[in-house]
């Protein structure tokens, strides 16, 4: 996966590549998907949701530019794979999910793998998670119609926000840095994520 998908497509950050070598992706997919866990695609994880394609997880992680001391929020826990990657690269991570079974399942997997610096929250992540804020980095792994305002508010000055923004079935990966209270936005690649459903996302 690393040699054939991530490096040839331009993932360069050695710390990011190292973490992909370490985190066992097969632990995050259903039993019957283990065989294809390292394939170049997103996979179904139940409740109509998916674990993102490895390359997409890597691009988003690289764009966050984590140095190791950050307080991070992930919106859209899903399988918990991205959360494990984040936990390896920051001080503390919060991950919020609107489907309780997925949140519970991810929590169990990460506990089994020994992660202690991650807190799982069940709720509408389009409103962020004020209790853990401010965040040095926020990543949304579901498609947003716009940048949810609460996430901008909960981002620390100088913090990074990475999220897919656009239509319901096609988005543009968007990276932003908060400078003097405002977001400085850069557009990245096209992508397809399941919709962010919630108060500051899609309504259903
Ligand atoms: N990061 C995940 C991929 C998640 S797929 C992984 O590594 O596997 C997107 C997830 O976002 C889905 O599980 C979906 O239920 C969740 N989601 C959608 N809207 C949400 C919201 N408003 N708050 C929290 N989670 C949400």
Short mmCIF file of C-alpha atoms and ligand atoms in Angstrom, two decimals:
data_model
loop_
_atom_site.label_atom_id
_atom_site.label_comp_id
_atom_site.label_asym_id
_atom_site.label_seq_id
_atom_site.Cartn_x
_atom_site.Cartn_y
_atom_site.Cartn_z
CA UNK A 1 0.00 0.00 0.00
CA UNK A 2 2.76 2.44 0.94
CA UNK A 3 5.13 1.58 -1.90
CA UNK A 4 2.48 1.17 -4.60
CA UNK A 5 -0.16 3.75 -3.64
CA UNK A 6 1.12 6.44 -1.27
CA UNK A 7 4.71 7.16 -2.39
CA UNK A 8 4.08 7.08 -6.18
CA UNK A 9 1.21 9.57 -5.75
CA UNK A 10 3.36 12.05 -3.88
CA UNK A 11 3.01 11.41 -0.15
CA UNK A 12 6.43 12.56 1.09
CA UNK A 13 6.23 13.24 4.81
CA UNK A 14 8.34 10.48 6.38
CA UNK A 15 6.49 10.68 9.70
CA UNK A 16 3.18 10.16 7.90
CA UNK A 17 4.53 7.21 5.88
CA UNK A 18 5.96 5.65 9.05
CA UNK A 19 2.58 5.77 10.76
CA UNK A 20 0.92 4.06 7.77
CA UNK A 21 3.51 1.29 8.11
CA UNK A 22 2.64 0.92 11.78
CA UNK A 23 -1.18 1.10 12.02
CA UNK A 24 -2.81 -2.26 11.09
CA UNK A 25 -5.56 -1.23 8.63
CA UNK A 26 -7.00 -4.78 8.52
CA UNK A 27 -8.10 -4.37 12.16
CA UNK A 28 -10.50 -1.60 11.10
CA UNK A 29 -12.47 -3.42 8.40
CA UNK A 30 -15.17 -6.09 8.83
CA UNK A 31 -13.90 -9.74 8.97
CA UNK A 32 -14.98 -10.51 5.41
CA UNK A 33 -13.03 -7.51 4.05
CA UNK A 34 -9.66 -8.31 5.64
CA UNK A 35 -8.30 -9.72 2.37
CA UNK A 36 -8.81 -6.38 0.63
CA UNK A 37 -8.00 -4.13 3.58
CA UNK A 38 -4.87 -2.68 1.91
CA UNK A 39 -6.46 -2.24 -1.55
CA UNK A 40 -6.58 1.13 -3.26
CA UNK A 41 -10.19 1.90 -2.33
CA UNK A 42 -12.71 2.90 0.30
CA UNK A 43 -14.54 -0.09 1.86
CA UNK A 44 -17.96 -0.52 3.50
CA UNK A 45 -17.88 -0.69 7.32
CA UNK A 46 -21.62 -1.05 8.04
CA UNK A 47 -24.38 1.49 8.79
CA UNK A 48 -24.03 2.67 5.14
CA UNK A 49 -20.60 4.20 5.92
CA UNK A 50 -17.07 3.63 4.64
CA UNK A 51 -13.42 3.56 5.69
CA UNK A 52 -11.71 6.04 3.36
CA UNK A 53 -9.22 5.06 0.63
CA UNK A 54 -5.68 4.86 2.12
CA UNK A 55 -4.39 7.59 -0.22
CA UNK A 56 -7.13 10.00 0.88
CA UNK A 57 -6.35 9.36 4.57
CA UNK A 58 -2.66 10.02 3.81
CA UNK A 59 -3.27 13.25 1.84
CA UNK A 60 -5.50 14.67 4.57
CA UNK A 61 -3.05 13.67 7.29
CA UNK A 62 -0.14 15.25 5.42
CA UNK A 63 -2.12 18.48 4.89
CA UNK A 64 -2.66 18.76 8.67
CA UNK A 65 1.14 19.20 9.12
CA UNK A 66 1.10 17.76 12.65
CA UNK A 67 4.27 18.15 14.71
CA UNK A 68 3.30 16.04 17.72
CA UNK A 69 2.04 18.49 20.35
CA UNK A 70 -1.38 19.29 18.91
CA UNK A 71 -4.87 18.97 20.30
CA UNK A 72 -6.88 17.56 17.36
CA UNK A 73 -10.56 17.04 16.49
CA UNK A 74 -11.76 14.52 13.91
CA UNK A 75 -15.37 14.73 12.72
CA UNK A 76 -16.59 11.35 11.38
CA UNK A 77 -14.93 8.53 13.34
CA UNK A 78 -16.24 5.78 11.02
CA UNK A 79 -13.94 2.78 11.44
CA UNK A 80 -11.49 4.62 13.71
CA UNK A 81 -8.58 4.16 11.25
CA UNK A 82 -7.97 7.87 10.66
CA UNK A 83 -8.31 8.41 14.42
CA UNK A 84 -5.50 5.91 15.07
CA UNK A 85 -3.30 7.63 12.48
CA UNK A 86 -3.97 10.99 14.17
CA UNK A 87 -3.34 9.61 17.66
CA UNK A 88 0.14 8.55 16.52
CA UNK A 89 0.97 12.07 15.33
CA UNK A 90 -0.48 14.39 17.98
CA UNK A 91 -0.74 14.84 21.76
CA UNK A 92 -4.50 14.38 22.15
CA UNK A 93 -7.25 13.54 19.68
CA UNK A 94 -11.03 13.75 19.94
CA UNK A 95 -13.12 11.90 17.38
CA UNK A 96 -16.86 12.50 17.03
CA UNK A 97 -19.36 10.24 15.22
CA UNK A 98 -23.14 10.46 14.76
CA UNK A 99 -23.73 6.68 14.49
CA UNK A 100 -23.41 5.25 18.03
CA UNK A 101 -22.51 1.68 16.92
CA UNK A 102 -19.59 2.96 14.81
CA UNK A 103 -18.31 5.11 17.66
CA UNK A 104 -18.52 2.18 20.07
CA UNK A 105 -16.81 -0.18 17.64
CA UNK A 106 -13.95 2.25 16.95
CA UNK A 107 -13.51 2.84 20.67
CA UNK A 108 -13.13 -0.90 21.26
CA UNK A 109 -10.61 -1.37 18.45
CA UNK A 110 -8.43 1.52 19.62
CA UNK A 111 -8.54 0.33 23.22
CA UNK A 112 -7.49 -3.15 22.06
CA UNK A 113 -4.60 -1.66 20.08
CA UNK A 114 -3.51 0.26 23.18
CA UNK A 115 -4.25 3.90 22.23
CA UNK A 116 -4.72 6.11 25.28
CA UNK A 117 -4.62 9.64 23.89
CA UNK A 118 -7.93 9.53 22.07
CA UNK A 119 -11.43 10.30 23.26
CA UNK A 120 -14.47 9.11 21.33
CA UNK A 121 -17.58 11.25 21.36
CA UNK A 122 -21.03 10.43 20.03
CA UNK A 123 -22.93 13.37 18.55
CA UNK A 124 -23.30 15.88 15.72
CA UNK A 125 -19.76 16.85 14.80
CA UNK A 126 -20.96 19.56 12.40
CA UNK A 127 -21.27 21.56 15.64
CA UNK A 128 -17.74 20.58 16.59
CA UNK A 129 -17.02 19.59 20.17
CA UNK A 130 -16.64 22.73 22.29
CA UNK A 131 -15.57 20.77 25.40
CA UNK A 132 -12.20 19.88 23.86
CA UNK A 133 -11.56 23.19 22.09
CA UNK A 134 -9.56 25.13 21.01
CA UNK A 135 -8.05 22.69 18.49
CA UNK A 136 -4.71 23.10 16.74
CA UNK A 137 -6.07 20.94 13.93
CA UNK A 138 -9.53 19.81 12.79
CA UNK A 139 -10.20 17.19 10.13
CA UNK A 140 -13.66 16.38 8.75
CA UNK A 141 -13.94 13.03 6.97
CA UNK A 142 -17.47 13.55 5.60
CA UNK A 143 -18.57 15.82 2.74
CA UNK A 144 -19.65 19.34 3.81
CA UNK A 145 -21.91 21.73 1.88
CA UNK A 146 -19.88 24.60 3.40
CA UNK A 147 -17.28 25.06 6.13
CA UNK A 148 -19.28 24.59 9.38
CA UNK A 149 -19.02 27.84 11.36
CA UNK A 150 -18.55 26.15 14.78
CA UNK A 151 -15.41 24.45 13.47
CA UNK A 152 -13.86 27.79 12.51
CA UNK A 153 -14.75 29.11 15.96
CA UNK A 154 -13.23 26.10 17.75
CA UNK A 155 -9.98 26.25 15.74
CA UNK A 156 -7.02 27.89 17.53
CA UNK A 157 -5.21 30.83 15.97
CA UNK A 158 -2.69 29.37 13.49
CA UNK A 159 -4.63 26.08 13.48
CA UNK A 160 -5.27 23.90 10.41
CA UNK A 161 -8.66 22.74 9.15
CA UNK A 162 -8.92 20.04 6.44
CA UNK A 163 -12.27 19.03 4.98
CA UNK A 164 -14.08 18.05 1.79
CA UNK A 165 -16.42 20.85 0.66
CA UNK A 166 -18.85 20.78 -2.25
CA UNK A 167 -21.80 18.85 -3.63
CA UNK A 168 -23.43 15.89 -1.97
CA UNK A 169 -21.65 13.35 -4.19
CA UNK A 170 -18.48 15.22 -5.15
CA UNK A 171 -16.31 17.58 -3.17
CA UNK A 172 -12.99 19.44 -3.25
CA UNK A 173 -10.52 18.73 -0.50
CA UNK A 174 -10.03 22.05 1.23
CA UNK A 175 -7.23 23.09 3.58
CA UNK A 176 -7.44 26.23 5.69
CA UNK A 177 -5.25 28.01 8.23
CA UNK A 178 -6.75 30.39 10.79
CA UNK A 179 -4.93 33.73 10.59
CA UNK A 180 -6.06 36.71 12.66
CA UNK A 181 -9.39 35.03 13.28
CA UNK A 182 -10.07 34.39 9.56
CA UNK A 183 -9.57 31.30 7.42
CA UNK A 184 -6.98 31.38 4.67
CA UNK A 185 -8.26 28.75 2.24
CA UNK A 186 -6.41 26.56 -0.27
CA UNK A 187 -8.18 24.10 -2.56
CA UNK A 188 -6.68 20.66 -3.10
CA UNK A 189 -7.82 17.57 -5.04
CA UNK A 190 -11.33 16.37 -5.94
CA UNK A 191 -12.79 13.68 -3.68
CA UNK A 192 -15.95 11.71 -2.83
CA UNK A 193 -17.00 11.36 0.81
CA UNK A 194 -20.26 10.26 2.43
CA UNK A 195 -22.27 13.34 3.47
CA UNK A 196 -21.82 15.18 6.76
CA UNK A 197 -25.34 15.00 8.19
CA UNK A 198 -26.17 17.53 10.86
CA UNK A 199 -27.05 21.07 11.84
CA UNK A 200 -24.16 22.62 9.86
CA UNK A 201 -24.04 19.84 7.23
CA UNK A 202 -26.70 18.26 5.03
CA UNK A 203 -30.12 17.94 6.62
CA UNK A 204 -30.64 14.21 5.82
N1 LIG B 1 -12.58 8.71 9.18
C1 LIG B 1 -13.29 7.47 8.88
C2 LIG B 1 -14.11 7.54 7.62
C3 LIG B 1 -15.42 8.05 7.95
S1 LIG B 1 -16.73 7.99 6.81
C4 LIG B 1 -12.38 6.28 8.87
O1 LIG B 1 -11.15 6.43 9.06
O2 LIG B 1 -12.88 5.17 8.74
C5 LIG B 1 -17.60 9.39 7.47
C6 LIG B 1 -18.22 9.21 8.82
O3 LIG B 1 -18.79 10.46 9.18
C7 LIG B 1 -19.35 8.20 8.86
O4 LIG B 1 -19.08 7.22 9.82
C8 LIG B 1 -20.58 9.03 9.23
O5 LIG B 1 -21.51 8.36 10.05
C9 LIG B 1 -19.95 10.20 9.96
N2 LIG B 1 -20.74 11.42 10.03
C10 LIG B 1 -21.58 11.96 9.12
N3 LIG B 1 -22.12 13.10 9.59
C11 LIG B 1 -21.61 13.30 10.85
C12 LIG B 1 -21.78 14.30 11.86
N4 LIG B 1 -22.58 15.35 11.69
N5 LIG B 1 -21.09 14.15 13.01
C13 LIG B 1 -20.27 13.10 13.22
N6 LIG B 1 -20.08 12.12 12.31
C14 LIG B 1 -20.73 12.22 11.13
#
